[in-house]
């Protein structure tokens, strides 16, 4: 996968970017997920998360052998973008509300015997990501052969004559940064991320770059995203 950095460092900027990435013409799927521990934590300050907490409690009754420390997919739930943004806003709040959330998250994980990773925020090993990742951000872009010549003309023009080896029937997968306890509790001091927000993609470079630039403009970020070719050409 290739990474693009976005000029989004505040919670508001990240929220605008996440909304923009899910609402343009190119996504075939938006799949964001929250870990049960995030729901339990954010519900302390945001009652809209209480329903998810109650549903997870029912799930545990139905499945008493569910290991809360495991990688069982049942430990994550699909979440709309607005709920993901609300969770990040609560945990990255630089004030007392955020501190309350972060203390609660750490305690919730320790109570279940889940240890803390030793990596620095946003510097985890991509080949061995920390467990658990508490917020999962994923998108799937339409395959090239499903793009409409009028509706998606911009991306098609961007890919024309690039010489890229493209599988036209293969969808492009996008991933947000690793968001574990370290990133959620220590990664946004004073409400500002220490580095630009990253999104990774495995599709045709010019296609993904076009989509990312459009999302950045829609989010009104101060600078366009930077991919590896921008660095190579600088």
Coordinates of C-alpha atoms in Angstrom, one line a residue:
X1 CA 0.0 0.0 0.0
X2 CA 1.0 3.6 -0.6
X3 CA 0.5 6.3 1.9
X4 CA -0.8 9.9 1.5
X5 CA -0.5 12.5 4.2
X6 CA -3.3 15.0 4.7
X7 CA -3.1 18.4 6.3
X8 CA -5.5 17.4 9.0
X9 CA -4.2 17.6 12.5
X10 CA -7.1 18.9 14.6
X11 CA -10.2 16.9 15.5
X12 CA -12.3 19.2 13.3
X13 CA -10.0 18.8 10.3
X14 CA -9.9 15.0 10.7
X15 CA -13.7 14.9 11.0
X16 CA -14.1 17.0 7.8
X17 CA -11.7 14.7 6.0
X18 CA -13.5 11.5 7.1
X19 CA -16.8 12.9 6.0
X20 CA -15.4 13.9 2.6
X21 CA -13.8 10.5 2.0
X22 CA -17.1 8.8 2.4
X23 CA -19.4 11.2 0.5
X24 CA -17.8 11.7 -2.9
X25 CA -18.6 9.8 -6.1
X26 CA -16.1 7.0 -5.9
X27 CA -16.6 4.9 -2.8
X28 CA -18.3 1.5 -3.3
X29 CA -18.2 0.9 0.5
X30 CA -17.4 2.7 3.7
X31 CA -16.5 0.3 6.6
X32 CA -15.7 2.0 9.9
X33 CA -15.6 0.0 13.1
X34 CA -15.4 0.8 16.8
X35 CA -14.1 -1.6 19.4
X36 CA -16.3 -2.4 22.4
X37 CA -13.9 -0.6 24.7
X38 CA -14.3 2.6 22.8
X39 CA -18.1 2.4 23.1
X40 CA -17.8 1.7 26.8
X41 CA -15.5 4.6 27.3
X42 CA -17.2 7.3 25.2
X43 CA -20.6 6.4 26.7
X44 CA -19.2 7.9 30.0
X45 CA -19.5 11.4 28.4
X46 CA -21.8 10.9 25.4
X47 CA -25.1 9.1 26.0
X48 CA -25.6 8.4 22.3
X49 CA -23.1 5.5 22.8
X50 CA -25.2 3.9 25.5
X51 CA -27.2 1.9 23.0
X52 CA -24.1 0.3 21.6
X53 CA -22.9 -0.6 25.1
X54 CA -26.3 -2.2 25.9
X55 CA -26.2 -4.2 22.7
X56 CA -22.7 -5.5 23.4
X57 CA -23.8 -6.5 26.9
X58 CA -26.6 -8.6 25.3
X59 CA -24.1 -10.1 23.0
X60 CA -21.9 -11.2 26.0
X61 CA -24.9 -12.8 27.6
X62 CA -25.7 -14.7 24.4
X63 CA -22.0 -15.7 24.0
X64 CA -20.5 -16.1 27.5
X65 CA -17.3 -17.6 26.1
X66 CA -16.5 -14.4 24.1
X67 CA -12.9 -13.4 24.9
X68 CA -12.7 -9.7 25.2
X69 CA -8.9 -9.8 24.6
X70 CA -9.2 -11.7 21.3
X71 CA -9.4 -10.7 17.7
X72 CA -13.0 -12.0 17.4
X73 CA -14.7 -9.7 14.9
X74 CA -17.7 -9.5 17.2
X75 CA -15.7 -7.2 19.5
X76 CA -16.0 -4.5 16.8
X77 CA -19.2 -3.0 15.5
X78 CA -19.9 -1.1 12.3
X79 CA -20.2 2.6 13.0
X80 CA -21.4 5.5 10.9
X81 CA -18.8 8.2 10.2
X82 CA -20.5 10.7 12.5
X83 CA -20.1 8.2 15.5
X84 CA -16.5 7.6 14.7
X85 CA -15.9 11.4 14.6
X86 CA -17.8 11.8 17.9
X87 CA -15.6 9.1 19.5
X88 CA -12.4 10.7 18.3
X89 CA -13.6 14.1 19.4
X90 CA -14.3 12.8 22.9
X91 CA -10.9 11.0 23.3
X92 CA -8.9 13.7 21.7
X93 CA -10.6 16.5 23.6
X94 CA -7.7 18.4 25.4
X95 CA -9.9 19.4 28.3
X96 CA -11.4 17.6 31.3
X97 CA -13.9 15.7 29.2
X98 CA -11.1 14.1 27.1
X99 CA -9.0 13.3 30.2
X100 CA -12.0 11.5 31.7
X101 CA -12.4 9.4 28.5
X102 CA -8.7 8.6 28.3
X103 CA -8.5 7.5 32.0
X104 CA -11.7 5.4 31.5
X105 CA -10.3 3.7 28.3
X106 CA -7.0 2.8 30.0
X107 CA -8.8 1.4 33.0
X108 CA -11.3 -0.6 30.9
X109 CA -8.5 -2.2 28.9
X110 CA -6.4 -3.0 32.0
X111 CA -9.4 -4.5 33.8
X112 CA -9.7 -7.0 31.0
X113 CA -5.9 -7.8 31.1
X114 CA -5.2 -6.0 27.8
X115 CA -1.7 -4.6 27.9
X116 CA -0.5 -1.3 26.4
X117 CA 1.7 -1.2 23.3
X118 CA 5.1 0.4 23.7
X119 CA 5.2 2.1 20.3
X120 CA 5.1 5.9 20.0
X121 CA 1.8 7.4 18.7
X122 CA 1.4 6.9 14.9
X123 CA 4.7 5.0 14.7
X124 CA 3.6 1.4 15.1
X125 CA 5.1 -1.4 12.9
X126 CA 2.9 -1.8 9.8
X127 CA 3.8 -5.5 9.6
X128 CA 2.9 -6.1 13.3
X129 CA 0.2 -3.6 14.3
X130 CA -0.7 -3.3 17.9
X131 CA -3.7 -5.3 19.3
X132 CA -6.3 -4.2 19.6
X133 CA -6.8 -1.5 17.0
X134 CA -9.7 0.3 18.6
X135 CA -10.9 2.4 15.6
X136 CA -10.8 0.9 12.1
X137 CA -11.2 3.2 9.1
X138 CA -11.7 1.5 5.7
X139 CA -13.1 2.5 2.4
X140 CA -13.4 0.6 -1.0
X141 CA -13.3 2.6 -4.2
X142 CA -15.2 1.5 -7.3
X143 CA -13.2 -0.7 -9.7
X144 CA -11.9 1.2 -12.8
X145 CA -14.2 -0.7 -15.1
X146 CA -17.3 0.4 -13.1
X147 CA -16.5 4.1 -13.5
X148 CA -18.9 6.1 -15.6
X149 CA -17.4 8.1 -18.4
X150 CA -19.4 11.2 -17.5
X151 CA -19.9 10.9 -13.7
X152 CA -16.3 9.8 -13.1
X153 CA -14.6 11.7 -16.0
X154 CA -12.1 13.4 -13.7
X155 CA -10.5 10.2 -12.4
X156 CA -10.5 8.6 -15.9
X157 CA -8.7 11.7 -17.2
X158 CA -6.2 11.5 -14.4
X159 CA -5.4 7.9 -15.2
X160 CA -5.1 8.4 -19.0
X161 CA -1.7 7.8 -20.5
X162 CA 0.0 7.2 -17.2
X163 CA 1.4 3.8 -18.2
X164 CA 0.3 2.3 -14.9
X165 CA -0.4 -1.5 -14.9
X166 CA -4.1 -1.4 -13.8
X167 CA -6.4 -4.3 -13.1
X168 CA -9.7 -2.6 -14.1
X169 CA -11.9 -5.1 -12.3
X170 CA -10.1 -4.8 -9.0
X171 CA -11.5 -2.4 -6.3
X172 CA -9.1 -0.1 -4.5
X173 CA -8.9 -0.5 -0.7
X174 CA -8.1 2.4 1.5
X175 CA -7.1 2.3 5.2
X176 CA -6.8 5.0 7.8
X177 CA -3.9 5.1 10.3
X178 CA -3.5 2.6 13.1
X179 CA -5.6 3.8 16.1
X180 CA -4.8 1.9 19.2
X181 CA -4.9 2.9 22.8
X182 CA -1.6 4.7 22.3
X183 CA -3.0 6.9 19.5
X184 CA -6.3 7.6 21.3
X185 CA -4.8 8.3 24.7
X186 CA -1.4 9.9 23.8
X187 CA -1.7 10.8 20.2
X188 CA -3.4 14.2 20.2
X189 CA -1.8 16.3 23.0
X190 CA -3.5 19.7 23.4
X191 CA -6.0 18.6 20.7
X192 CA -3.4 18.6 17.8
X193 CA -2.0 15.5 16.2
X194 CA 1.8 15.4 16.1
X195 CA 1.9 14.5 12.4
X196 CA -0.4 14.7 9.3
X197 CA -3.3 12.3 9.1
X198 CA -2.4 9.3 6.9
X199 CA -4.5 7.3 4.5
X200 CA -3.2 4.2 2.7
X201 CA -4.3 2.8 -0.6
X202 CA -3.5 -0.2 -2.8
X203 CA -5.2 1.0 -6.0
X204 CA -3.9 2.8 -9.1
X205 CA -1.8 5.7 -7.9
X206 CA -3.4 8.4 -10.1
X207 CA -6.9 7.2 -9.4
X208 CA -6.4 7.3 -5.6
X209 CA -4.5 10.5 -5.8
X210 CA -7.3 12.2 -7.7
X211 CA -9.9 10.9 -5.2
X212 CA -7.7 12.1 -2.3
X213 CA -7.2 15.6 -3.7
X214 CA -10.9 15.9 -4.3
X215 CA -11.7 14.9 -0.7
X216 CA -9.0 17.3 0.6
X217 CA -10.7 20.2 -1.3
X218 CA -14.1 19.2 -0.1
X219 CA -12.8 19.2 3.5
X220 CA -11.2 22.6 2.9
X221 CA -7.8 21.5 4.2
X222 CA -5.1 24.1 3.8
X223 CA -2.8 22.0 1.6
X224 CA -3.4 19.1 -0.8
X225 CA -2.5 15.6 0.2
X226 CA 1.1 14.4 -0.4
X227 CA 1.8 11.0 -1.9
X228 CA 5.2 9.4 -2.6
X229 CA 5.3 10.7 -6.2
X230 CA 4.9 14.3 -4.9
X231 CA 8.0 13.7 -2.8
X232 CA 9.9 12.1 -5.7
X233 CA 9.1 15.0 -8.0
X234 CA 9.9 17.7 -5.5

